Amino acid sequence: MNIFEKIVNREIPATIVYEDEDTLAFMDIGPIIKGHTLVIPKTCYDPVTETPDDVLAKLIQISKRIAAAQIKGLGADGVNIIQNNGKVAGQEVPHIHFHVIPRFAGDGHHWNWAAKTYDDPAEMERLAAKIREGLTG
Ligand code: 5GP
């Protein structure tokens, strides 16, 4: 059983901000910015590509509500919504979750968003063709 299932089962404590029959939102124990909230389904799915569409739809709807609540309740100036898949992508807990992170003017946080360039337009087109191919079948 993963740590989020233990939170769902109340085997370990968490500071819950929202709950319904199939979804839970609680404070991340290691916030990137204070107020950082996690939104999870009560049933474990992982990764995003194995998660049913209706579950994903519910998770993003609740994430939207949490984002609005961070703006209204915390006075956030913006919000990052992030979802990691796989260790290589920074995922630690193998139970799908959306990070909803409130952002404040002057919060001092900077993502390491180092934009790269393609060697040439043909390289971009080659990769696009492979993704299009992946969309079929
Ligand atoms: P990931 O890296 O898998 O996308 O994110 C996992 C998140 O879960 C991390 O931001 C981490 O701080 C949070 N986390 C890990 N263990 C616990 C816990 O026991 N309680 C809470 N509330 N958050 C946790």
mmCIF file of C-alpha atoms and ligand atoms in Angstrom:
data_model
loop_
_atom_site.group_PDB
_atom_site.id
_atom_site.type_symbol
_atom_site.label_atom_id
_atom_site.label_comp_id
_atom_site.label_asym_id
_atom_site.label_seq_id
_atom_site.Cartn_x
_atom_site.Cartn_y
_atom_site.Cartn_z
ATOM 1 C CA MET A 1 0.000 0.000 0.000
ATOM 2 C CA ASN A 2 1.473 3.402 -0.959
ATOM 3 C CA ILE A 3 1.605 6.397 1.363
ATOM 4 C CA PHE A 4 -1.383 8.122 -0.278
ATOM 5 C CA GLU A 5 -3.555 5.014 0.165
ATOM 6 C CA LYS A 6 -2.579 5.101 3.849
ATOM 7 C CA ILE A 7 -3.765 8.726 3.980
ATOM 8 C CA VAL A 8 -7.049 7.739 2.276
ATOM 9 C CA ASN A 9 -7.490 4.936 4.860
ATOM 10 C CA ARG A 10 -6.599 7.309 7.729
ATOM 11 C CA GLU A 11 -3.673 5.061 8.678
ATOM 12 C CA ILE A 12 -1.401 8.111 8.628
ATOM 13 C CA PRO A 13 -2.507 11.679 9.280
ATOM 14 C CA ALA A 14 -2.859 14.415 6.695
ATOM 15 C CA THR A 15 -4.291 17.906 6.697
ATOM 16 C CA ILE A 16 -7.299 17.487 4.432
ATOM 17 C CA VAL A 17 -8.859 20.455 2.664
ATOM 18 C CA TYR A 18 -11.426 18.652 0.483
ATOM 19 C CA GLU A 19 -13.018 15.206 0.376
ATOM 20 C CA ASP A 20 -15.838 13.541 -1.514
ATOM 21 C CA GLU A 21 -16.741 9.937 -2.333
ATOM 22 C CA ASP A 22 -13.808 9.379 -4.695
ATOM 23 C CA THR A 23 -11.377 12.286 -4.337
ATOM 24 C CA LEU A 24 -9.164 13.733 -1.602
ATOM 25 C CA ALA A 25 -7.156 16.974 -1.446
ATOM 26 C CA PHE A 26 -4.615 17.531 1.322
ATOM 27 C CA MET A 27 -1.639 19.707 2.174
ATOM 28 C CA ASP A 28 1.709 18.548 0.762
ATOM 29 C CA ILE A 29 4.070 17.799 3.655
ATOM 30 C CA GLY A 30 6.978 19.378 1.745
ATOM 31 C CA PRO A 31 5.499 22.458 0.085
ATOM 32 C CA ILE A 32 7.281 24.126 -2.833
ATOM 33 C CA ILE A 33 5.304 27.184 -1.738
ATOM 34 C CA LYS A 34 3.290 27.179 1.513
ATOM 35 C CA GLY A 35 -0.283 26.160 0.699
ATOM 36 C CA HIS A 36 0.877 23.501 -1.847
ATOM 37 C CA THR A 37 -1.995 21.006 -2.073
ATOM 38 C CA LEU A 38 -2.218 17.492 -3.569
ATOM 39 C CA VAL A 39 -5.348 16.188 -5.304
ATOM 40 C CA ILE A 40 -5.691 12.400 -5.553
ATOM 41 C CA PRO A 41 -8.295 9.777 -6.413
ATOM 42 C CA LYS A 42 -9.113 7.511 -3.464
ATOM 43 C CA THR A 43 -8.474 4.524 -5.743
ATOM 44 C CA CYS A 44 -4.853 4.174 -6.836
ATOM 45 C CA TYR A 45 -4.122 4.618 -10.554
ATOM 46 C CA ASP A 46 -0.686 5.194 -12.023
ATOM 47 C CA PRO A 47 0.626 6.604 -14.305
ATOM 48 C CA VAL A 48 -1.572 9.145 -16.120
ATOM 49 C CA THR A 49 -1.674 6.946 -19.224
ATOM 50 C CA GLU A 50 -3.312 4.152 -17.181
ATOM 51 C CA THR A 51 -5.809 6.419 -15.423
ATOM 52 C CA PRO A 52 -9.428 6.335 -16.665
ATOM 53 C CA ASP A 53 -10.626 9.509 -18.414
ATOM 54 C CA ASP A 54 -13.480 10.076 -15.953
ATOM 55 C CA VAL A 55 -11.044 9.929 -13.009
ATOM 56 C CA LEU A 56 -8.735 12.421 -14.730
ATOM 57 C CA ALA A 57 -11.658 14.719 -15.477
ATOM 58 C CA LYS A 58 -12.658 14.698 -11.811
ATOM 59 C CA LEU A 59 -9.069 15.347 -10.653
ATOM 60 C CA ILE A 60 -8.638 18.394 -12.869
ATOM 61 C CA GLN A 61 -12.070 19.736 -11.855
ATOM 62 C CA ILE A 62 -11.134 19.506 -8.169
ATOM 63 C CA SER A 63 -7.677 20.937 -8.889
ATOM 64 C CA LYS A 64 -9.405 23.913 -10.517
ATOM 65 C CA ARG A 65 -11.524 24.417 -7.385
ATOM 66 C CA ILE A 66 -8.448 24.187 -5.135
ATOM 67 C CA ALA A 67 -6.655 26.725 -7.355
ATOM 68 C CA ALA A 68 -9.602 29.106 -7.065
ATOM 69 C CA ALA A 69 -9.629 28.581 -3.289
ATOM 70 C CA GLN A 70 -5.902 29.353 -3.067
ATOM 71 C CA ILE A 71 -6.514 32.601 -4.948
ATOM 72 C CA LYS A 72 -9.565 33.496 -2.854
ATOM 73 C CA GLY A 73 -8.479 32.086 0.498
ATOM 74 C CA LEU A 74 -4.716 32.610 0.463
ATOM 75 C CA GLY A 75 -4.586 35.641 -1.811
ATOM 76 C CA ALA A 76 -2.449 33.792 -4.351
ATOM 77 C CA ASP A 77 -1.547 35.793 -7.459
ATOM 78 C CA GLY A 78 -1.247 32.664 -9.629
ATOM 79 C CA VAL A 79 -1.165 28.872 -9.417
ATOM 80 C CA ASN A 80 0.960 26.079 -10.893
ATOM 81 C CA ILE A 81 -0.811 22.759 -11.530
ATOM 82 C CA ILE A 82 1.725 19.961 -12.060
ATOM 83 C CA GLN A 83 1.452 16.200 -12.563
ATOM 84 C CA ASN A 84 4.580 13.996 -12.640
ATOM 85 C CA ASN A 85 4.858 10.523 -14.195
ATOM 86 C CA GLY A 86 7.818 8.251 -13.576
ATOM 87 C CA LYS A 87 10.946 8.604 -11.439
ATOM 88 C CA VAL A 88 12.743 10.259 -14.356
ATOM 89 C CA ALA A 89 10.039 12.965 -14.306
ATOM 90 C CA GLY A 90 10.430 13.527 -10.562
ATOM 91 C CA GLN A 91 7.568 11.306 -9.371
ATOM 92 C CA GLU A 92 8.051 9.866 -5.876
ATOM 93 C CA VAL A 93 4.629 8.468 -4.988
ATOM 94 C CA PRO A 94 3.173 5.923 -7.477
ATOM 95 C CA HIS A 95 -0.440 7.071 -7.087
ATOM 96 C CA ILE A 96 -1.654 9.676 -9.553
ATOM 97 C CA HIS A 97 -1.825 13.175 -8.097
ATOM 98 C CA PHE A 98 -2.018 16.773 -9.188
ATOM 99 C CA HIS A 99 0.121 19.331 -7.372
ATOM 100 C CA VAL A 100 -1.744 22.631 -6.960
ATOM 101 C CA ILE A 101 0.831 25.225 -5.937
ATOM 102 C CA PRO A 102 -0.157 28.783 -5.038
ATOM 103 C CA ARG A 103 2.154 31.474 -6.378
ATOM 104 C CA PHE A 104 2.684 34.912 -4.931
ATOM 105 C CA ALA A 105 4.345 37.948 -6.440
ATOM 106 C CA GLY A 106 7.852 37.931 -5.001
ATOM 107 C CA ASP A 107 7.657 34.350 -3.644
ATOM 108 C CA GLY A 108 11.183 33.898 -4.970
ATOM 109 C CA HIS A 109 10.559 30.494 -6.539
ATOM 110 C CA HIS A 110 11.929 29.898 -10.038
ATOM 111 C CA TRP A 111 11.367 26.681 -11.975
ATOM 112 C CA ASN A 112 14.466 25.401 -13.735
ATOM 113 C CA TRP A 113 12.641 25.874 -17.045
ATOM 114 C CA ALA A 114 15.672 25.895 -19.332
ATOM 115 C CA ALA A 115 14.213 26.094 -22.845
ATOM 116 C CA LYS A 116 16.302 24.257 -25.442
ATOM 117 C CA THR A 117 16.358 24.535 -29.236
ATOM 118 C CA TYR A 118 16.011 21.925 -31.996
ATOM 119 C CA ASP A 119 19.039 21.374 -34.234
ATOM 120 C CA ASP A 120 16.884 22.408 -37.209
ATOM 121 C CA PRO A 121 13.191 22.434 -38.253
ATOM 122 C CA ALA A 122 13.574 18.898 -39.654
ATOM 123 C CA GLU A 123 14.426 17.514 -36.228
ATOM 124 C CA MET A 124 11.245 19.036 -34.766
ATOM 125 C CA GLU A 125 9.222 17.635 -37.677
ATOM 126 C CA ARG A 126 10.747 14.133 -37.203
ATOM 127 C CA LEU A 127 9.728 14.095 -33.531
ATOM 128 C CA ALA A 128 6.263 15.445 -34.349
ATOM 129 C CA ALA A 129 5.828 12.625 -36.891
ATOM 130 C CA LYS A 130 6.670 10.032 -34.218
ATOM 131 C CA ILE A 131 4.152 11.544 -31.800
ATOM 132 C CA ARG A 132 1.489 11.575 -34.556
ATOM 133 C CA GLU A 133 2.326 7.919 -35.191
ATOM 134 C CA GLY A 134 1.923 7.222 -31.468
ATOM 135 C CA LEU A 135 -1.561 8.730 -31.589
ATOM 136 C CA THR A 136 -2.757 6.105 -34.067
ATOM 137 C CA GLY A 137 -3.716 2.548 -33.216
HETATM 138 P P1 5GP B 1 5.667 13.440 -6.687
HETATM 139 O O1 5GP B 1 7.147 13.721 -6.582
HETATM 140 O O2 5GP B 1 5.376 11.971 -6.611
HETATM 141 O O3 5GP B 1 5.020 14.125 -7.857
HETATM 142 O O4 5GP B 1 5.019 14.151 -5.414
HETATM 143 C C1 5GP B 1 4.843 13.514 -4.203
HETATM 144 C C2 5GP B 1 4.544 14.587 -3.180
HETATM 145 O O5 5GP B 1 4.017 13.946 -2.028
HETATM 146 C C3 5GP B 1 5.758 15.387 -2.736
HETATM 147 O O6 5GP B 1 5.545 16.767 -3.026
HETATM 148 C C4 5GP B 1 5.868 15.102 -1.248
HETATM 149 O O7 5GP B 1 6.243 16.240 -0.490
HETATM 150 C C5 5GP B 1 4.475 14.634 -0.894
HETATM 151 N N1 5GP B 1 4.447 13.677 0.198
HETATM 152 C C6 5GP B 1 5.219 12.571 0.328
HETATM 153 N N2 5GP B 1 4.895 11.912 1.453
HETATM 154 C C7 5GP B 1 3.887 12.602 2.036
HETATM 155 C C8 5GP B 1 3.122 12.395 3.237
HETATM 156 O O8 5GP B 1 3.309 11.446 3.984
HETATM 157 N N3 5GP B 1 2.174 13.316 3.507
HETATM 158 C C9 5GP B 1 1.916 14.378 2.693
HETATM 159 N N4 5GP B 1 0.958 15.210 3.055
HETATM 160 N N5 5GP B 1 2.616 14.600 1.555
HETATM 161 C C10 5GP B 1 3.588 13.724 1.229
#
